[in-house]
Amino acid sequence: MDTRGLAELVVLAVGYKAGILTVPPYPALVAMALVTSVLTGRALSAIRRAERRPRQVVQPSAARTTV
């Protein structure tokens, strides 16, 4: 889990215990914090792998004319 997600969970817990957040949005916000934290790491790893892969250059084929 990244630090942003952890900080978000702490703020949500404090807000819930202080009575600022009610029951309906609390679980949804916690789920969102967990899902985005997990997916962010995986998405960044996939992007890094894609950037390391050598790119193939496609050469245009010679124009063919039919008579």
Short mmCIF file of C-alpha atoms in Angstrom, two decimals:
data_model
loop_
_atom_site.label_atom_id
_atom_site.label_comp_id
_atom_site.label_asym_id
_atom_site.label_seq_id
_atom_site.Cartn_x
_atom_site.Cartn_y
_atom_site.Cartn_z
CA MET A 1 0.00 0.00 0.00
CA ASP A 2 1.34 3.42 -0.86
CA THR A 3 1.53 6.23 1.69
CA ARG A 4 -1.33 8.16 0.12
CA GLY A 5 -3.72 5.25 0.64
CA LEU A 6 -2.54 4.74 4.19
CA ALA A 7 -3.00 8.44 5.01
CA GLU A 8 -6.48 8.33 3.48
CA LEU A 9 -7.45 5.38 5.67
CA VAL A 10 -6.20 7.17 8.79
CA VAL A 11 -8.18 10.31 7.92
CA LEU A 12 -11.29 8.22 7.24
CA ALA A 13 -10.97 6.40 10.56
CA VAL A 14 -10.51 9.66 12.48
CA GLY A 15 -13.47 11.24 10.68
CA TYR A 16 -15.66 8.22 11.40
CA LYS A 17 -14.77 8.13 15.10
CA ALA A 18 -15.33 11.90 15.37
CA GLY A 19 -18.81 11.49 13.89
CA ILE A 20 -18.03 13.51 10.76
CA LEU A 21 -18.60 10.50 8.50
CA THR A 22 -21.74 8.42 8.80
CA VAL A 23 -22.10 4.73 8.08
CA PRO A 24 -23.24 4.77 4.39
CA PRO A 25 -20.25 6.58 2.82
CA TYR A 26 -17.59 5.21 5.19
CA PRO A 27 -17.31 1.64 3.78
CA ALA A 28 -17.44 2.96 0.21
CA LEU A 29 -14.62 5.42 0.87
CA VAL A 30 -12.52 2.75 2.61
CA ALA A 31 -13.06 0.36 -0.31
CA MET A 32 -12.12 3.10 -2.77
CA ALA A 33 -8.92 3.86 -0.83
CA LEU A 34 -7.93 0.18 -0.79
CA VAL A 35 -8.74 -0.49 -4.44
CA THR A 36 -6.99 2.61 -5.76
CA SER A 37 -3.93 1.90 -3.61
CA VAL A 38 -3.62 -1.65 -4.93
CA LEU A 39 -4.33 -0.75 -8.55
CA THR A 40 -1.95 2.21 -8.61
CA GLY A 41 1.06 0.05 -7.84
CA ARG A 42 0.12 -2.55 -10.42
CA ALA A 43 -0.65 0.04 -13.08
CA LEU A 44 2.67 1.80 -12.56
CA SER A 45 4.51 -1.53 -12.78
CA ALA A 46 2.76 -2.32 -16.06
CA ILE A 47 3.65 1.09 -17.46
CA ARG A 48 7.30 0.67 -16.48
CA ARG A 49 7.44 -2.76 -18.13
CA ALA A 50 5.88 -1.36 -21.31
CA GLU A 51 8.43 1.46 -21.42
CA ARG A 52 11.36 -0.98 -21.10
CA ARG A 53 10.18 -3.12 -24.02
CA PRO A 54 11.93 -2.37 -27.30
CA ARG A 55 9.62 -0.89 -29.87
CA GLN A 56 9.39 -2.31 -33.34
CA VAL A 57 9.55 0.10 -36.23
CA VAL A 58 7.22 -0.84 -39.04
CA GLN A 59 8.58 -0.03 -42.45
CA PRO A 60 5.98 0.96 -45.03
CA SER A 61 5.78 -1.56 -47.84
CA ALA A 62 6.52 -0.49 -51.39
CA ALA A 63 3.49 0.83 -53.19
CA ARG A 64 2.07 -1.75 -55.55
CA THR A 65 0.31 -0.77 -58.71
CA THR A 66 -1.86 -3.12 -60.70
CA VAL A 67 -2.38 -2.72 -64.39
#
